[in-house]
JSON list of C-alpha atoms and ligand atoms in Angstrom, two decimals:
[
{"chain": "A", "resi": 1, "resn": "UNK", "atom": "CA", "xyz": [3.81, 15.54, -26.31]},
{"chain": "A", "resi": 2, "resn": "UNK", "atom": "CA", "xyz": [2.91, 11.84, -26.12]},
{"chain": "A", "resi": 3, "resn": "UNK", "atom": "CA", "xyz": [5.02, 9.25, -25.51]},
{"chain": "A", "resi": 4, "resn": "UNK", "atom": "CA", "xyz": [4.05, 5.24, -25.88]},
{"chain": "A", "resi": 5, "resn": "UNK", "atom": "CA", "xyz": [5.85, 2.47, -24.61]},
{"chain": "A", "resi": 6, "resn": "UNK", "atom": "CA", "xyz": [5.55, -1.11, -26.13]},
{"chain": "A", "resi": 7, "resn": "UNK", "atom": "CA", "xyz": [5.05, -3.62, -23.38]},
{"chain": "A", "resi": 8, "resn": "UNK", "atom": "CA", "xyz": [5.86, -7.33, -25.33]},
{"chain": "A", "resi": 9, "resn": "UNK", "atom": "CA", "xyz": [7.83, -10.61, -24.01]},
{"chain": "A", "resi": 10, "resn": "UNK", "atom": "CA", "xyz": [10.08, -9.74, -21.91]},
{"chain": "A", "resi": 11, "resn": "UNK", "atom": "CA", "xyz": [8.17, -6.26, -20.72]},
{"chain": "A", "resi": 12, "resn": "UNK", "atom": "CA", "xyz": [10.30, -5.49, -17.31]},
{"chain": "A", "resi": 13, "resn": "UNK", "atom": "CA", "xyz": [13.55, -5.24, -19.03]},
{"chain": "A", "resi": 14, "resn": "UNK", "atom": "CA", "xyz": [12.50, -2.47, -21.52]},
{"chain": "A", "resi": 15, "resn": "UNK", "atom": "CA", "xyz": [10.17, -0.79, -18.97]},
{"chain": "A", "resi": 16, "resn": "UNK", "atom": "CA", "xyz": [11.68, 2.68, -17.63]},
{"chain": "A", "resi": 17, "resn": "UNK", "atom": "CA", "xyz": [10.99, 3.02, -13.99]},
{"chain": "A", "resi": 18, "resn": "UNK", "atom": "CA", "xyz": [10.77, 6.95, -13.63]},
{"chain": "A", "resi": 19, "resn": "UNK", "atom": "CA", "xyz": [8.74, 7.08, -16.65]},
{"chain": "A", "resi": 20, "resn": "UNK", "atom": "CA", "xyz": [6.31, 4.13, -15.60]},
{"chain": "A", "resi": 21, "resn": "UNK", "atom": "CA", "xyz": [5.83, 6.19, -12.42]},
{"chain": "A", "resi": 22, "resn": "UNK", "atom": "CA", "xyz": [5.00, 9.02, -13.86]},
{"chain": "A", "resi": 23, "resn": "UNK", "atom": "CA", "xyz": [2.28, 7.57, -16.04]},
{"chain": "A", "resi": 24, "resn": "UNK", "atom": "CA", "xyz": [1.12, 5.51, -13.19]},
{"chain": "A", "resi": 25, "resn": "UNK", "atom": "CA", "xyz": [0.95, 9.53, -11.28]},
{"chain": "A", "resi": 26, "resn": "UNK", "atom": "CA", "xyz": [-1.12, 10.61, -13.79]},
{"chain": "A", "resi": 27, "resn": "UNK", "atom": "CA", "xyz": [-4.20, 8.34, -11.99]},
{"chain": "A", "resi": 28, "resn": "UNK", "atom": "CA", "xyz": [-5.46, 11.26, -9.73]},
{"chain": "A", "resi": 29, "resn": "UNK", "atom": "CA", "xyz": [-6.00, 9.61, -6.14]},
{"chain": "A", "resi": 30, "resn": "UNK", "atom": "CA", "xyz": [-6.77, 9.97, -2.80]},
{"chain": "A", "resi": 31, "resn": "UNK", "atom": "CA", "xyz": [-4.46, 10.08, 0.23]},
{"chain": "A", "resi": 32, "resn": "UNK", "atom": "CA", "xyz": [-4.98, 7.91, 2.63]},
{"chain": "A", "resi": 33, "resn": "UNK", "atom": "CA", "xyz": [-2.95, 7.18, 6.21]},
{"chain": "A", "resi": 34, "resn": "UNK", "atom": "CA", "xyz": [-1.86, 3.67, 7.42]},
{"chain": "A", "resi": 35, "resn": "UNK", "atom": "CA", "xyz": [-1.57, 2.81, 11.30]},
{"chain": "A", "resi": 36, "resn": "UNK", "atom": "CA", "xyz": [-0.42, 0.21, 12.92]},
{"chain": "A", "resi": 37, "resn": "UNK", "atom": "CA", "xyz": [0.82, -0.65, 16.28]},
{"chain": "A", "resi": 38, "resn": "UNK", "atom": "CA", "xyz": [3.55, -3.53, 17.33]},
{"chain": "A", "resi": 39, "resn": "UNK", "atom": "CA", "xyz": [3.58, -6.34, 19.90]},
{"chain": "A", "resi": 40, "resn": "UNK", "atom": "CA", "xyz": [6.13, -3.98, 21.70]},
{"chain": "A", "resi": 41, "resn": "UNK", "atom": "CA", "xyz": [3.86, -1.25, 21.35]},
{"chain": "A", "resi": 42, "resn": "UNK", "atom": "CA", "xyz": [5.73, 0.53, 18.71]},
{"chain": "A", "resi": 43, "resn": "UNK", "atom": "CA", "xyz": [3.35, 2.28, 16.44]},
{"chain": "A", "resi": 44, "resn": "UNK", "atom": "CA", "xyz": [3.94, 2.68, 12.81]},
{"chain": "A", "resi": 45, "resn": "UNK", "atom": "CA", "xyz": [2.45, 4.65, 9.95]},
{"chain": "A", "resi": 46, "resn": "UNK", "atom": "CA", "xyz": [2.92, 5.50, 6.63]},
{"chain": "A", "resi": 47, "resn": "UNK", "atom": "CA", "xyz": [0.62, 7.80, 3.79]},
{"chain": "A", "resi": 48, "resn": "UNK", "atom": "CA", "xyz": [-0.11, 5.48, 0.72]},
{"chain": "A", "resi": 49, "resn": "UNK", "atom": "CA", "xyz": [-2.54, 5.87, -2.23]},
{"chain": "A", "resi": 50, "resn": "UNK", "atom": "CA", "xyz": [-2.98, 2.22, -3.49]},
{"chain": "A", "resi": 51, "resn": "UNK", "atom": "CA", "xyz": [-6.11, 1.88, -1.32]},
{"chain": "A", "resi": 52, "resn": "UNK", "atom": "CA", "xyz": [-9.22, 0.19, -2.97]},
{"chain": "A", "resi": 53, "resn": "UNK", "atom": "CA", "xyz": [-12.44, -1.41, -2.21]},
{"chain": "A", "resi": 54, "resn": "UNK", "atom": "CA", "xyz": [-12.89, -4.91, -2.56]},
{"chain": "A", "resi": 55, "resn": "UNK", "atom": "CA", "xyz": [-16.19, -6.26, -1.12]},
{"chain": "A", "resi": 56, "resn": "UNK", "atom": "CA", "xyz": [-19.07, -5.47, 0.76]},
{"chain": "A", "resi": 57, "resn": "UNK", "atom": "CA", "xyz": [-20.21, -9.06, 2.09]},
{"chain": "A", "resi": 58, "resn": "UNK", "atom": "CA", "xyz": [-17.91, -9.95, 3.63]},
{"chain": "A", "resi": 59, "resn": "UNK", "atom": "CA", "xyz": [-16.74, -5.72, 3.87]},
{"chain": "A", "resi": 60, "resn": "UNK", "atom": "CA", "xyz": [-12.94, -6.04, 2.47]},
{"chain": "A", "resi": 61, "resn": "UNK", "atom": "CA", "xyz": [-10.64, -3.08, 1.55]},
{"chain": "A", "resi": 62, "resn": "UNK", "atom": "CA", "xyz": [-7.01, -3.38, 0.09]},
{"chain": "A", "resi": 63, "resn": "UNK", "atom": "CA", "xyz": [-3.82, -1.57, -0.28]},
{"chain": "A", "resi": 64, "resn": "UNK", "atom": "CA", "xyz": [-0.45, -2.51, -1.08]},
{"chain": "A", "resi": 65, "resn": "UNK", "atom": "CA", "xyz": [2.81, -2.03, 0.43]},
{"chain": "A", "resi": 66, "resn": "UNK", "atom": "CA", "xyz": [6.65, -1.52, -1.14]},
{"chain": "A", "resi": 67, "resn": "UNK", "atom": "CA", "xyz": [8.58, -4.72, 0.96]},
{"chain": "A", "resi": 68, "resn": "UNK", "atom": "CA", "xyz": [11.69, -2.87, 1.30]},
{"chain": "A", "resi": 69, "resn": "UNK", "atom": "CA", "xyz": [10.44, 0.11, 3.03]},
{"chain": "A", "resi": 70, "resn": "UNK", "atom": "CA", "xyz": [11.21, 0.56, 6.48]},
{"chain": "A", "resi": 71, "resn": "UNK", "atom": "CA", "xyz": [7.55, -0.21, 8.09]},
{"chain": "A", "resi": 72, "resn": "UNK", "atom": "CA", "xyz": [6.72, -3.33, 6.40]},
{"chain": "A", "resi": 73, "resn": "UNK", "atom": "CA", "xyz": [8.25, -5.31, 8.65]},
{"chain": "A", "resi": 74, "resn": "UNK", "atom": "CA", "xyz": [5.47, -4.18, 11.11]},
{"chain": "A", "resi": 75, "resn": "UNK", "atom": "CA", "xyz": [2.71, -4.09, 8.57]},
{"chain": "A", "resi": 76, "resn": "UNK", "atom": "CA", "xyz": [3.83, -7.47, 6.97]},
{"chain": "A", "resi": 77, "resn": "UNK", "atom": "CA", "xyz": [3.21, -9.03, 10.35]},
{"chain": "A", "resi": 78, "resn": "UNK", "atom": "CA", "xyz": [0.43, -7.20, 12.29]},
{"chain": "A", "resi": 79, "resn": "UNK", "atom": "CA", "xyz": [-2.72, -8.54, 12.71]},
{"chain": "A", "resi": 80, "resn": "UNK", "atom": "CA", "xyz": [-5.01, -5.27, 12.97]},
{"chain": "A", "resi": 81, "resn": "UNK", "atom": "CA", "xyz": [-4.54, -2.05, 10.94]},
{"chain": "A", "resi": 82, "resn": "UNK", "atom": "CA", "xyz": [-6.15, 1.80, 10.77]},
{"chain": "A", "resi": 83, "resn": "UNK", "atom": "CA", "xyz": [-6.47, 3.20, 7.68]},
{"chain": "A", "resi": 84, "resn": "UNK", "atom": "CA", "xyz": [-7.89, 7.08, 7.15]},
{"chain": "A", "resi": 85, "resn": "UNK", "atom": "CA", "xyz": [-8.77, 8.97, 4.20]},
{"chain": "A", "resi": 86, "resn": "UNK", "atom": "CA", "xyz": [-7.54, 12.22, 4.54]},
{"chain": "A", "resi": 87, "resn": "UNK", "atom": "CA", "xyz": [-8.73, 15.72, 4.47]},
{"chain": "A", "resi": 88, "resn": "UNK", "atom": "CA", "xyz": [-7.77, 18.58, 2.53]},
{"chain": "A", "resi": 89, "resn": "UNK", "atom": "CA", "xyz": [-5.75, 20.39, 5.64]},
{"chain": "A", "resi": 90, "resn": "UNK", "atom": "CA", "xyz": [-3.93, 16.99, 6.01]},
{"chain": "A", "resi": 91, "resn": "UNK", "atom": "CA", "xyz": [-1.45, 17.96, 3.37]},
{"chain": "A", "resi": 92, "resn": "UNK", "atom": "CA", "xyz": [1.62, 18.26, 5.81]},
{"chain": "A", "resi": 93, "resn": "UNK", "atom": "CA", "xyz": [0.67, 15.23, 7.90]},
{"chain": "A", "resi": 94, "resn": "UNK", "atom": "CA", "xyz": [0.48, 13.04, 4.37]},
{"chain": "A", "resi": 95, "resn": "UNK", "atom": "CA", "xyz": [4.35, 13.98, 3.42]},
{"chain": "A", "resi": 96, "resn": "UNK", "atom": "CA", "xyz": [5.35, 13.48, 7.34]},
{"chain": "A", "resi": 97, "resn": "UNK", "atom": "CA", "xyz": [4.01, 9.98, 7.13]},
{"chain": "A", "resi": 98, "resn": "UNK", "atom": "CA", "xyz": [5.20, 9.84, 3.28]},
{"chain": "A", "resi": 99, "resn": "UNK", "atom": "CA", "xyz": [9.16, 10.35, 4.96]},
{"chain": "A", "resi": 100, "resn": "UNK", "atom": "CA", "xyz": [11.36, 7.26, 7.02]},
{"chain": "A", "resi": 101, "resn": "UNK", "atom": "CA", "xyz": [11.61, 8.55, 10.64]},
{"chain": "A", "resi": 102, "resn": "UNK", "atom": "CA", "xyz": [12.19, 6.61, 14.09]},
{"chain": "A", "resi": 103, "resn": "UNK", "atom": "CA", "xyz": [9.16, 7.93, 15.68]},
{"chain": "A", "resi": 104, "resn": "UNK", "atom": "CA", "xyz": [6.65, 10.19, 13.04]},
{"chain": "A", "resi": 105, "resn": "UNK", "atom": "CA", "xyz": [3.92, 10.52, 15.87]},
{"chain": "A", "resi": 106, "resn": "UNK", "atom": "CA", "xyz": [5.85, 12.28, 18.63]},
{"chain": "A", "resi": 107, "resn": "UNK", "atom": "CA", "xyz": [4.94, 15.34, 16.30]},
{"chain": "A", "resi": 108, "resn": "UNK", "atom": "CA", "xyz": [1.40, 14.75, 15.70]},
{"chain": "A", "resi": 109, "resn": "UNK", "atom": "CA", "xyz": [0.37, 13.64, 19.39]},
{"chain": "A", "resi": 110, "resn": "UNK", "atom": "CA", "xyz": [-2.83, 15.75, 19.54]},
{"chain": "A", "resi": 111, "resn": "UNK", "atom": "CA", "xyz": [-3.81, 14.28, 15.83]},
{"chain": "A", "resi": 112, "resn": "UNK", "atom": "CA", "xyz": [-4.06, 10.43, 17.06]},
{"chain": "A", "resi": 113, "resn": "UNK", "atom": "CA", "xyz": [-5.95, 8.44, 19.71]},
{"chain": "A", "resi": 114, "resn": "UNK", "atom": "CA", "xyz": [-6.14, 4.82, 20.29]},
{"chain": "A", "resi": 115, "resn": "UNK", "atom": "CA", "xyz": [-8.51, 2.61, 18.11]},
{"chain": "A", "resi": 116, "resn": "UNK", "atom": "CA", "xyz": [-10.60, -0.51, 19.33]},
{"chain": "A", "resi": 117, "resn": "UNK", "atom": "CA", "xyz": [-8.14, -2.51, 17.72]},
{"chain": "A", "resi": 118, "resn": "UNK", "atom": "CA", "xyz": [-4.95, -0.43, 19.30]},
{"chain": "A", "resi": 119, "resn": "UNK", "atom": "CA", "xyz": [-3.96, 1.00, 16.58]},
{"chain": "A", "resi": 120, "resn": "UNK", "atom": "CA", "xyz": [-3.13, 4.53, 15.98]},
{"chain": "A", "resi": 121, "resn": "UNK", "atom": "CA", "xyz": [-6.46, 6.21, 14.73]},
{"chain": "A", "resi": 122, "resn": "UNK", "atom": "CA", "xyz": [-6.40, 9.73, 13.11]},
{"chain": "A", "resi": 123, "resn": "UNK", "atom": "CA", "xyz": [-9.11, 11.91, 14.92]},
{"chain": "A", "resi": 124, "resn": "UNK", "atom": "CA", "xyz": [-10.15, 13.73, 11.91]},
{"chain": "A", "resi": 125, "resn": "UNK", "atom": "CA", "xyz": [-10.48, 12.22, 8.55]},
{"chain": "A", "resi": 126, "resn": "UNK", "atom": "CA", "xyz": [-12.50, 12.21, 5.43]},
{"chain": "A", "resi": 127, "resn": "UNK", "atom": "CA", "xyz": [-13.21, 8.35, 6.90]},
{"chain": "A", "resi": 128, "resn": "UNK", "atom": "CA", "xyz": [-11.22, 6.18, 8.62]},
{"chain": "A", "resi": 129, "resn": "UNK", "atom": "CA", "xyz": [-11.48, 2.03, 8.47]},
{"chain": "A", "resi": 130, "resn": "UNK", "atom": "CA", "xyz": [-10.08, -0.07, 11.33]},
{"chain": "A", "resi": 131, "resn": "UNK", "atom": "CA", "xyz": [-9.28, -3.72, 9.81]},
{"chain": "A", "resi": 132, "resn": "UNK", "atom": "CA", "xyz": [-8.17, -7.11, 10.74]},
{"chain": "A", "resi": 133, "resn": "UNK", "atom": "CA", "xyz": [-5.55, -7.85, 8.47]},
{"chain": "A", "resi": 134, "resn": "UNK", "atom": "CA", "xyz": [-7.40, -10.79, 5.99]},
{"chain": "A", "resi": 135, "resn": "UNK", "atom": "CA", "xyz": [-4.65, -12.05, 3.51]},
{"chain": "A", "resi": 136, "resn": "UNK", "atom": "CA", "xyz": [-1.28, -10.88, 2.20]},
{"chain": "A", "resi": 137, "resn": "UNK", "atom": "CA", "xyz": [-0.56, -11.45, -1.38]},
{"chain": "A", "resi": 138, "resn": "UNK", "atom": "CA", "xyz": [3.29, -11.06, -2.29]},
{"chain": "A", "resi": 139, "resn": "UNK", "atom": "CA", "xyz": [3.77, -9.61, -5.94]},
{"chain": "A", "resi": 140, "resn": "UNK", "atom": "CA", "xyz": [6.94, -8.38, -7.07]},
{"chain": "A", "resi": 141, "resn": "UNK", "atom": "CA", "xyz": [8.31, -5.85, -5.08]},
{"chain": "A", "resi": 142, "resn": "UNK", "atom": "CA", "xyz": [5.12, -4.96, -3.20]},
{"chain": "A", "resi": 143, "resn": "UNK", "atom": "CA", "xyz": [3.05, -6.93, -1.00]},
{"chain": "A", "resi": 144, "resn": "UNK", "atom": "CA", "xyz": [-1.22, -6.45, -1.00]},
{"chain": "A", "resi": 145, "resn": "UNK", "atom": "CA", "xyz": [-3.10, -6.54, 2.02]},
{"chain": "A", "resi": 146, "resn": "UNK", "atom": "CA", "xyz": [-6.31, -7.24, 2.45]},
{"chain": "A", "resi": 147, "resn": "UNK", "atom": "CA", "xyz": [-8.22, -5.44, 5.39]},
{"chain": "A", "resi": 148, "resn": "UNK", "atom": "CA", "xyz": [-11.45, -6.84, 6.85]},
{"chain": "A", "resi": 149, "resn": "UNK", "atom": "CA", "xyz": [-13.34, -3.99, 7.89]},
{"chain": "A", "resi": 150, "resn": "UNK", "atom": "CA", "xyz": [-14.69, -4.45, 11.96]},
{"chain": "A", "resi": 151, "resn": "UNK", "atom": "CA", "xyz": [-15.67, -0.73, 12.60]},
{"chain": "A", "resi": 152, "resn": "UNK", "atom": "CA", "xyz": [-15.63, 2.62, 10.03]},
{"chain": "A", "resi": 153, "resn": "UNK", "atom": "CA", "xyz": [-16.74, 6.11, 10.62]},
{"chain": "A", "resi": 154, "resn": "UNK", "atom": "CA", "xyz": [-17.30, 9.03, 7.54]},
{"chain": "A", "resi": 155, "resn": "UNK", "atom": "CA", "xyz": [-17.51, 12.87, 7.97]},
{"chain": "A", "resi": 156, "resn": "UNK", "atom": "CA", "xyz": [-18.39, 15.35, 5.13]},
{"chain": "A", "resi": 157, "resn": "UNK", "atom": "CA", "xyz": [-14.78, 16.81, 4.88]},
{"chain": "A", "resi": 158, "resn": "UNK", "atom": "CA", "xyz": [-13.35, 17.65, 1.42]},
{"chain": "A", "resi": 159, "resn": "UNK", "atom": "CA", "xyz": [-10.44, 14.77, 0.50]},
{"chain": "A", "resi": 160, "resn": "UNK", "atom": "CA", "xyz": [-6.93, 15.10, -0.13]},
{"chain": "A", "resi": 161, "resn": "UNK", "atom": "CA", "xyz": [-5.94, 13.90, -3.69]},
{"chain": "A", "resi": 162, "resn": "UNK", "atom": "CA", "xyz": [-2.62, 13.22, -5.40]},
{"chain": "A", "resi": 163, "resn": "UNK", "atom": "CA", "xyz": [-1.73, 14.03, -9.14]},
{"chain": "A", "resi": 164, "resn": "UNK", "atom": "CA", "xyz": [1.27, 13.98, -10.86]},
{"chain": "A", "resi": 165, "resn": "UNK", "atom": "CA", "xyz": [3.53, 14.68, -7.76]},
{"chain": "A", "resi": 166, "resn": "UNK", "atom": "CA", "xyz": [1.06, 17.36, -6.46]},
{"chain": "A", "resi": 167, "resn": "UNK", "atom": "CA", "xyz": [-0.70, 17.25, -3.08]},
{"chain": "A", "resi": 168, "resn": "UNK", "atom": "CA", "xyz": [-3.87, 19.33, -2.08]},
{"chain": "A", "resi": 169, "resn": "UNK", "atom": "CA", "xyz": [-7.92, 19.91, -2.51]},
{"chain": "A", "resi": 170, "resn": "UNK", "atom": "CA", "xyz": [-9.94, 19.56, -5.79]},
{"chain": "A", "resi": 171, "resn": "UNK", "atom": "CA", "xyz": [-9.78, 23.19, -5.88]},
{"chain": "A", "resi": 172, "resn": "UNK", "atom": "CA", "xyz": [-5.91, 23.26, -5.06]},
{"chain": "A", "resi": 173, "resn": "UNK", "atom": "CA", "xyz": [-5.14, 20.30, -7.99]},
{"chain": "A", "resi": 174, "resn": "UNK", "atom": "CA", "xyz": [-7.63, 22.22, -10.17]},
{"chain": "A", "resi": 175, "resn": "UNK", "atom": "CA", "xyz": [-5.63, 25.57, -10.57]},
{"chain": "A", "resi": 176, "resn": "UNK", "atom": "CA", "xyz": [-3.12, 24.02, -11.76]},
{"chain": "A", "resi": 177, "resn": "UNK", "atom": "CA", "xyz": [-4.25, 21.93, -14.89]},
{"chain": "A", "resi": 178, "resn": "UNK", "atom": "CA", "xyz": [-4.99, 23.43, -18.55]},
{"chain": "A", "resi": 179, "resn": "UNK", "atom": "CA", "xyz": [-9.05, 23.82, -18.53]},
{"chain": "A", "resi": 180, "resn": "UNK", "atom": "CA", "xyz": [-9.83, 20.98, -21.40]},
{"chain": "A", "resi": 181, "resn": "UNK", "atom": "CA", "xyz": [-10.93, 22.72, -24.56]},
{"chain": "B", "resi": 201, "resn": "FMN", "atom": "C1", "xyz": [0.91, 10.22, -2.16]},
{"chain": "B", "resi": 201, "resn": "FMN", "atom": "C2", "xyz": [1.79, 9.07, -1.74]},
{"chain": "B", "resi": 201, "resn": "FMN", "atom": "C3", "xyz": [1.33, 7.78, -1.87]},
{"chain": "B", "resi": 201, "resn": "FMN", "atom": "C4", "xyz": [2.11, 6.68, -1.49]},
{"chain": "B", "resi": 201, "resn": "FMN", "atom": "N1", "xyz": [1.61, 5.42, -1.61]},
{"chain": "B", "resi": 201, "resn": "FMN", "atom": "C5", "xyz": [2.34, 4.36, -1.20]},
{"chain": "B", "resi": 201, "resn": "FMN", "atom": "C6", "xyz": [1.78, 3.04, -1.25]},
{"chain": "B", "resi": 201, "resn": "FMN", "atom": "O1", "xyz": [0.64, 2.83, -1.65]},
{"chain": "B", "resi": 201, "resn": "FMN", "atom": "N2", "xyz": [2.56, 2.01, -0.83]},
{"chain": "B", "resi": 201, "resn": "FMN", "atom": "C7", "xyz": [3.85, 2.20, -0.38]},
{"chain": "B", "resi": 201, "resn": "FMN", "atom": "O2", "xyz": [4.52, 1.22, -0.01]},
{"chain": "B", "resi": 201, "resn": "FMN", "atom": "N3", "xyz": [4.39, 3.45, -0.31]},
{"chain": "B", "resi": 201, "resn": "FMN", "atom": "C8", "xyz": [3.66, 4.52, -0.69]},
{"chain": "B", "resi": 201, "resn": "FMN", "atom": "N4", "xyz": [4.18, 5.79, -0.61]},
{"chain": "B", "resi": 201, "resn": "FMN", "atom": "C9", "xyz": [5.54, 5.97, -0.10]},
{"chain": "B", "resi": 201, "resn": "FMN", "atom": "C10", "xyz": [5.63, 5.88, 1.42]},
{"chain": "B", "resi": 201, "resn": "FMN", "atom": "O3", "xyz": [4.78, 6.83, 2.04]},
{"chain": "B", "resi": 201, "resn": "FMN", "atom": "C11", "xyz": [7.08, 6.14, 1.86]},
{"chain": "B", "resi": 201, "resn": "FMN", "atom": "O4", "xyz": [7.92, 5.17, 1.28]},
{"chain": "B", "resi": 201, "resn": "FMN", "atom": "C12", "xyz": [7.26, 6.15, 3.36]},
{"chain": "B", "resi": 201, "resn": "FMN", "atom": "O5", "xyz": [8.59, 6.54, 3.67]},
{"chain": "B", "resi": 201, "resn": "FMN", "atom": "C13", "xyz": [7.00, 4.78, 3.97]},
{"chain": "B", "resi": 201, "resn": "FMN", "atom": "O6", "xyz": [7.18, 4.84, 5.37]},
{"chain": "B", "resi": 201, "resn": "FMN", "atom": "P1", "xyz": [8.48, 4.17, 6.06]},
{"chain": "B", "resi": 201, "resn": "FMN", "atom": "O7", "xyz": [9.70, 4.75, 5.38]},
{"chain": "B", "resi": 201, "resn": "FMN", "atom": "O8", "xyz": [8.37, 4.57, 7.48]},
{"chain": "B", "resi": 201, "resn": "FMN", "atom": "O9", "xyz": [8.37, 2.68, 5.83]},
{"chain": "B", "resi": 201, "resn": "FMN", "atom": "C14", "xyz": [3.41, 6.90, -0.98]},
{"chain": "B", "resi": 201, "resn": "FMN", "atom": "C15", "xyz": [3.89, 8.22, -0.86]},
{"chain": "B", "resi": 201, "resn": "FMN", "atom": "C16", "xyz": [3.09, 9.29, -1.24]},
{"chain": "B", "resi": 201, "resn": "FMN", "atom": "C17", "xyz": [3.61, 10.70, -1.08]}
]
């Protein structure tokens, strides 16, 4: 069943929430892991998907952040962040990070070192970017950030993806959609 909503005028106040975000879940996506760590020290982290590429020369990356979530007063002001692709056995770590919790690296010690920039950096991942934060662009209730990429590393490691509310490998995601006739 199909459903179709008109977006005229006045678009937000006809708009249903649940139902945008649903069609806005059916965009499969990666997973991806956001570090950062406070003048204090404090680290911070959180899993997003809204990651994209931007530019090569100069080499810019962006994602976006919700403003009233608890870490974005740390992201909205740090100058340096990590962010990681991750890997198909990162399923549990994603919905960790994907929770509000005082400190969600006391149970993933073993899974982080530092970075060059100090940031938390993820020892395994698909790739992993570590970023001087670039620009900040405020847009309704989310804020983009703009990451200037100073180092990067890849590995050959199957991704995580998102779809529809669903977490896991190609293979994983896969099994559970109608083959297309
Ligand atoms: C697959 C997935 C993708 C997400 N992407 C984003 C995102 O791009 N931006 C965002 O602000 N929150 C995103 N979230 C929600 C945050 O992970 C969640 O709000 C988390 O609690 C934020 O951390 P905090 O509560 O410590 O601030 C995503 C969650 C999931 C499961």
């Amino acid at each position: 069943m199909y459903s179709w909503a008109l977006i005229t005028g006045d678009a937000a106040d006809t708009v249903d929430a649940r139902q945008l975000r649903q069609a806005l879940g059916a965009f499969p996506t990666g997973v991806c892991l956001v570090t950062t760590t406070m003048p204090d020290g404090k680290r911070e982290g959180m899993t997003i998907n809204s990651f994209a590429s931007v530019s090569l020369d100069p080499p810019l990356i962006l994602w976006s952040i919700r403003d009233d979530t608890r870490s974005a007063e740390a992201f909205l002001a740090s100058r340096s962040f990590n962010l990681s692709v991750l890997n198909a056995g990162q399923r549990e770590l994603a919905w960790h990070f994907a929770k509000p919790a005082a400190d969600k690296f006391e149970r993933y010690a073993e899974a982080f070192e530092a970075g060059s920039n100090e940031c938390p950096r993820l020892v395994d991942s698909v790739a992993t970017f570590e970023c001087s934060t670039y620009s900040r662009h405020q847009e309704g209730d989310h804020t983009i950030i703009l990451g200037r990429v100073d180092r990067f590393s890849r590995t050959e490691t199957p991704p995580l993806l998102f779809h529809s509310g669903q977490m896991g490998s190609l293979w994983e995601l896969a099994a559970t959609l109608a083959q297309p006739r």
